XYZ file of C-alpha atoms in Angstrom:
177
model
C -16.375 -34.288 5.631
C -17.828 -30.875 4.701
C -17.832 -29.116 8.066
C -15.256 -26.586 6.883
C -17.668 -25.436 4.177
C -20.412 -24.790 6.726
C -17.958 -23.289 9.228
C -16.749 -20.759 6.695
C -20.103 -19.020 6.863
C -20.097 -18.309 10.569
C -20.591 -21.940 11.628
C -24.043 -22.086 10.069
C -25.629 -25.502 9.549
C -25.490 -26.611 5.921
C -29.293 -26.560 5.682
C -29.347 -22.885 6.723
C -26.412 -21.770 4.570
C -27.567 -19.268 1.924
C -24.885 -20.579 -0.453
C -26.447 -24.066 -0.470
C -28.950 -25.185 -3.056
C -31.009 -28.324 -2.616
C -33.178 -30.151 -5.096
C -34.538 -33.341 -3.613
C -31.649 -35.146 -1.947
C -28.947 -33.324 -3.940
C -27.025 -30.364 -2.556
C -24.473 -27.993 -4.074
C -22.547 -25.091 -2.551
C -21.193 -21.934 -4.224
C -18.272 -19.867 -2.959
C -16.855 -16.792 -4.659
C -13.415 -15.362 -3.992
C -11.734 -12.061 -4.803
C -8.103 -12.347 -3.674
C -7.381 -8.788 -4.851
C -10.002 -7.485 -2.370
C -9.606 -9.877 0.581
C -7.225 -12.821 0.491
C -9.097 -14.785 3.159
C -12.676 -13.687 2.487
C -15.199 -15.564 0.454
C -18.693 -14.599 -0.509
C -21.876 -16.153 -1.720
C -24.438 -13.895 -3.341
C -23.180 -10.387 -2.470
C -19.754 -9.749 -3.982
C -18.111 -6.551 -2.670
C -16.180 -5.294 -5.708
C -16.283 -5.597 -9.467
C -13.329 -7.348 -11.032
C -11.635 -10.709 -11.154
C -13.798 -13.279 -9.341
C -13.175 -16.971 -8.746
C -16.352 -19.065 -8.650
C -16.124 -22.472 -6.952
C -19.009 -24.918 -6.990
C -18.849 -27.850 -4.566
C -20.913 -30.902 -5.453
C -21.797 -31.912 -1.909
C -23.685 -35.082 -2.812
C -21.554 -37.868 -4.299
C -24.363 -38.778 -6.728
C -23.752 -35.503 -8.579
C -20.162 -36.535 -9.279
C -21.399 -39.354 -11.514
C -23.407 -37.165 -13.883
C -22.384 -34.396 -16.282
C -22.633 -30.946 -14.672
C -22.513 -27.658 -16.579
C -22.360 -24.075 -15.337
C -23.233 -20.807 -17.055
C -22.638 -17.265 -15.728
C -25.053 -14.714 -17.209
C -24.922 -10.930 -16.760
C -28.416 -9.858 -15.721
C -31.122 -11.519 -13.692
C -32.896 -13.216 -16.603
C -31.259 -16.046 -18.571
C -33.070 -15.290 -21.828
C -32.152 -11.583 -21.873
C -28.665 -11.637 -20.350
C -25.206 -11.897 -21.860
C -23.245 -15.098 -21.171
C -20.006 -14.266 -19.355
C -18.755 -17.816 -18.806
C -19.965 -21.187 -20.030
C -18.596 -24.464 -18.713
C -19.812 -27.364 -20.800
C -21.280 -30.364 -18.961
C -18.617 -32.790 -17.785
C -17.967 -35.281 -14.985
C -16.254 -33.877 -11.893
C -15.074 -36.860 -9.844
C -13.399 -34.597 -7.271
C -16.695 -32.722 -6.757
C -15.312 -29.247 -7.510
C -16.121 -27.022 -10.478
C -14.076 -23.835 -10.670
C -13.966 -20.924 -13.079
C -12.621 -17.403 -13.090
C -14.435 -14.421 -14.593
C -14.264 -10.660 -14.585
C -17.569 -9.447 -13.178
C -18.682 -5.846 -13.614
C -21.022 -4.054 -11.240
C -24.584 -5.357 -11.439
C -26.638 -8.513 -11.198
C -25.620 -11.949 -12.428
C -27.324 -15.309 -12.697
C -25.455 -18.576 -12.331
C -27.230 -21.572 -13.814
C -26.067 -25.060 -12.940
C -27.484 -28.019 -14.847
C -27.013 -31.654 -13.915
C -27.769 -34.022 -16.754
C -29.273 -36.761 -14.623
C -32.624 -38.503 -14.736
C -34.493 -36.285 -14.188
C -32.274 -33.297 -15.102
C -31.554 -30.978 -12.180
C -31.330 -27.183 -12.346
C -29.893 -24.861 -9.727
C -29.679 -21.069 -9.772
C -27.734 -18.452 -7.860
C -28.416 -14.722 -8.160
C -25.309 -12.637 -7.555
C -25.044 -8.944 -6.784
C -21.677 -7.384 -7.577
C -20.686 -4.094 -5.931
C -24.289 -3.189 -5.140
C -25.748 -1.736 -1.968
C -28.061 -4.135 -0.193
C -30.694 -1.715 1.092
C -32.363 -4.369 3.241
C -29.137 -4.780 5.244
C -28.678 -1.007 5.496
C -32.247 -0.656 6.765
C -31.773 -3.443 9.335
C -28.530 -1.856 10.550
C -30.011 1.635 10.975
C -33.501 0.906 12.313
C -32.285 0.122 15.877
C -30.285 3.336 16.357
C -33.066 5.373 14.695
C -35.685 3.999 17.104
C -33.324 4.630 20.038
C -32.774 8.232 18.951
C -36.518 8.749 18.509
C -37.237 7.374 22.009
C -34.516 9.568 23.549
C -35.970 12.624 21.784
C -39.488 11.849 23.047
C -38.228 11.271 26.590
C -36.214 14.517 26.479
C -39.246 16.437 25.228
C -41.479 14.955 27.949
C -38.862 15.785 30.565
C -38.519 19.408 29.431
C -42.299 19.876 29.384
C -42.880 18.258 32.799
C -43.845 20.425 35.788
C -41.358 18.665 38.045
C -38.442 19.547 35.731
C -39.590 23.166 35.475
C -39.803 23.333 39.260
C -36.287 21.949 39.564
C -34.961 24.572 37.076
C -36.717 27.391 38.957
C -35.312 26.198 42.308
C -31.773 26.004 40.816
C -32.080 29.560 39.490
C -33.284 30.889 42.816
C -30.343 29.231 44.619
C -27.906 30.914 42.253
C -29.361 34.393 42.855
C -29.160 34.036 46.644
Protein backbone atom coordinates (compact mmCIF):
# COMPACT_ATOMS: atom_id res chain seq x y z
CA UNK A 1 0.00 0.00 0.00
CA UNK A 2 2.85 2.43 0.76
CA UNK A 3 5.61 1.08 -1.47
CA UNK A 4 5.59 4.23 -3.60
CA UNK A 5 6.52 6.28 -0.53
CA UNK A 6 9.54 4.09 0.17
CA UNK A 7 10.45 3.86 -3.52
CA UNK A 8 10.55 7.63 -3.84
CA UNK A 9 13.66 7.70 -1.67
CA UNK A 10 15.79 5.44 -3.82
CA UNK A 11 13.86 2.25 -3.01
CA UNK A 12 14.88 2.37 0.64
CA UNK A 13 12.98 0.18 3.10
CA UNK A 14 10.51 2.16 5.19
CA UNK A 15 12.44 1.35 8.37
CA UNK A 16 15.61 2.88 6.90
CA UNK A 17 13.95 5.95 5.36
CA UNK A 18 15.22 9.14 7.02
CA UNK A 19 11.82 10.77 6.45
CA UNK A 20 10.08 8.17 8.65
CA UNK A 21 9.44 8.68 12.32
CA UNK A 22 8.42 5.83 14.59
CA UNK A 23 7.13 5.91 18.13
CA UNK A 24 6.16 2.46 19.29
CA UNK A 25 4.06 0.89 16.56
CA UNK A 26 3.10 4.21 14.94
CA UNK A 27 4.87 5.58 11.88
CA UNK A 28 4.60 8.86 9.98
CA UNK A 29 6.38 10.09 6.86
CA UNK A 30 7.25 13.66 5.81
CA UNK A 31 7.79 14.82 2.23
CA UNK A 32 8.55 18.38 1.17
CA UNK A 33 8.09 19.72 -2.34
CA UNK A 34 9.27 22.83 -4.15
CA UNK A 35 7.65 22.81 -7.60
CA UNK A 36 9.36 26.10 -8.51
CA UNK A 37 12.77 24.40 -8.04
CA UNK A 38 12.10 20.85 -9.28
CA UNK A 39 8.66 19.70 -10.38
CA UNK A 40 9.37 16.02 -9.75
CA UNK A 41 11.76 16.24 -6.79
CA UNK A 42 10.82 15.86 -3.18
CA UNK A 43 12.93 16.23 -0.11
CA UNK A 44 12.93 15.29 3.51
CA UNK A 45 15.21 17.20 5.84
CA UNK A 46 17.50 19.11 3.44
CA UNK A 47 15.51 21.53 1.29
CA UNK A 48 17.57 23.03 -1.57
CA UNK A 49 16.15 26.55 -1.87
CA UNK A 50 14.34 29.08 0.27
CA UNK A 51 10.82 29.91 -0.83
CA UNK A 52 7.43 28.35 -1.25
CA UNK A 53 7.47 24.83 0.23
CA UNK A 54 4.71 22.24 0.39
CA UNK A 55 4.88 20.00 3.46
CA UNK A 56 3.01 16.68 3.28
CA UNK A 57 2.72 14.39 6.28
CA UNK A 58 1.55 10.82 5.66
CA UNK A 59 0.01 9.00 8.60
CA UNK A 60 1.28 5.54 7.72
CA UNK A 61 -0.44 3.70 10.56
CA UNK A 62 -4.25 3.60 10.35
CA UNK A 63 -4.50 4.05 14.14
CA UNK A 64 -3.24 7.62 13.76
CA UNK A 65 -6.18 8.45 11.49
CA UNK A 66 -8.57 7.98 14.42
CA UNK A 67 -6.95 10.54 16.70
CA UNK A 68 -6.51 14.31 16.41
CA UNK A 69 -3.15 15.24 14.85
CA UNK A 70 -1.65 18.73 14.88
CA UNK A 71 1.44 20.11 13.16
CA UNK A 72 3.53 23.19 13.90
CA UNK A 73 6.39 24.60 11.79
CA UNK A 74 8.88 26.64 13.84
CA UNK A 75 11.77 28.73 12.50
CA UNK A 76 14.84 27.70 14.49
CA UNK A 77 15.93 24.45 16.05
CA UNK A 78 14.34 25.03 19.47
CA UNK A 79 10.56 25.13 19.93
CA UNK A 80 10.63 27.49 22.91
CA UNK A 81 12.84 30.10 21.21
CA UNK A 82 11.64 29.90 17.60
CA UNK A 83 8.98 31.76 15.67
CA UNK A 84 5.92 29.78 14.57
CA UNK A 85 5.62 29.85 10.77
CA UNK A 86 2.61 27.55 10.41
CA UNK A 87 0.25 26.00 12.93
CA UNK A 88 -2.29 23.34 11.99
CA UNK A 89 -4.69 22.72 14.84
CA UNK A 90 -5.31 19.10 15.85
CA UNK A 91 -7.97 17.43 13.73
CA UNK A 92 -8.90 13.99 12.39
CA UNK A 93 -7.42 13.08 9.01
CA UNK A 94 -9.33 10.03 7.76
CA UNK A 95 -7.42 10.02 4.46
CA UNK A 96 -4.10 9.94 6.36
CA UNK A 97 -2.61 13.04 4.71
CA UNK A 98 -1.86 16.39 6.34
CA UNK A 99 -0.68 19.08 3.94
CA UNK A 100 0.33 22.70 4.35
CA UNK A 101 2.20 25.29 2.34
CA UNK A 102 4.67 27.77 3.81
CA UNK A 103 7.34 30.17 2.67
CA UNK A 104 10.57 29.02 4.28
CA UNK A 105 13.60 31.30 4.46
CA UNK A 106 17.17 30.07 4.63
CA UNK A 107 17.99 28.44 7.95
CA UNK A 108 16.87 25.73 10.32
CA UNK A 109 13.28 24.74 11.06
CA UNK A 110 11.60 22.36 13.46
CA UNK A 111 8.39 20.54 12.63
CA UNK A 112 6.48 19.27 15.63
CA UNK A 113 3.71 16.75 15.16
CA UNK A 114 1.45 15.90 18.09
CA UNK A 115 -1.05 13.06 18.18
CA UNK A 116 -3.62 13.44 20.91
CA UNK A 117 -3.91 9.76 21.73
CA UNK A 118 -3.48 7.85 24.96
CA UNK A 119 -0.64 8.34 25.60
CA UNK A 120 -0.01 11.48 23.49
CA UNK A 121 2.58 11.00 20.76
CA UNK A 122 5.17 13.57 19.66
CA UNK A 123 7.26 13.50 16.51
CA UNK A 124 9.90 15.97 15.35
CA UNK A 125 11.63 16.75 12.08
CA UNK A 126 14.59 19.13 11.81
CA UNK A 127 14.75 20.83 8.43
CA UNK A 128 17.65 22.66 6.83
CA UNK A 129 16.68 25.13 4.11
CA UNK A 130 19.29 26.26 1.57
CA UNK A 131 22.18 25.28 3.83
CA UNK A 132 25.39 23.49 2.96
CA UNK A 133 25.62 20.06 4.53
CA UNK A 134 29.33 19.94 5.34
CA UNK A 135 29.21 16.25 6.26
CA UNK A 136 28.09 15.40 2.71
CA UNK A 137 30.72 17.71 1.21
CA UNK A 138 33.40 16.05 3.34
CA UNK A 139 32.24 12.55 2.34
CA UNK A 140 32.23 13.53 -1.34
CA UNK A 141 35.75 15.02 -1.29
CA UNK A 142 37.62 12.64 1.02
CA UNK A 143 37.97 9.88 -1.63
CA UNK A 144 39.49 12.08 -4.35
CA UNK A 145 41.71 13.83 -1.77
CA UNK A 146 43.13 10.50 -0.55
CA UNK A 147 43.63 9.39 -4.17
CA UNK A 148 45.50 12.60 -5.00
CA UNK A 149 47.65 12.24 -1.87
CA UNK A 150 48.55 8.63 -2.77
CA UNK A 151 49.40 9.62 -6.36
CA UNK A 152 51.63 12.43 -5.06
CA UNK A 153 53.45 10.08 -2.68
CA UNK A 154 53.92 7.47 -5.41
CA UNK A 155 55.19 10.13 -7.84
CA UNK A 156 57.64 11.44 -5.23
CA UNK A 157 58.91 7.92 -4.47
CA UNK A 158 59.29 7.23 -8.18
CA UNK A 159 61.27 10.43 -8.82
CA UNK A 160 63.57 9.74 -5.86
CA UNK A 161 64.18 6.08 -6.76
CA UNK A 162 67.58 5.00 -8.12
CA UNK A 163 65.97 2.92 -10.85
CA UNK A 164 64.08 5.94 -12.23
CA UNK A 165 67.22 8.09 -12.12
CA UNK A 166 69.10 5.38 -13.99
CA UNK A 167 66.38 5.23 -16.62
CA UNK A 168 66.52 9.06 -17.08
CA UNK A 169 70.32 8.98 -17.39
CA UNK A 170 70.18 6.16 -19.98
CA UNK A 171 67.53 8.08 -22.00
CA UNK A 172 69.72 11.20 -22.00
CA UNK A 173 72.77 9.29 -23.12
CA UNK A 174 70.81 7.72 -26.01
CA UNK A 175 69.73 11.16 -27.18
CA UNK A 176 73.30 12.52 -27.24
CA UNK A 177 74.59 9.58 -29.30
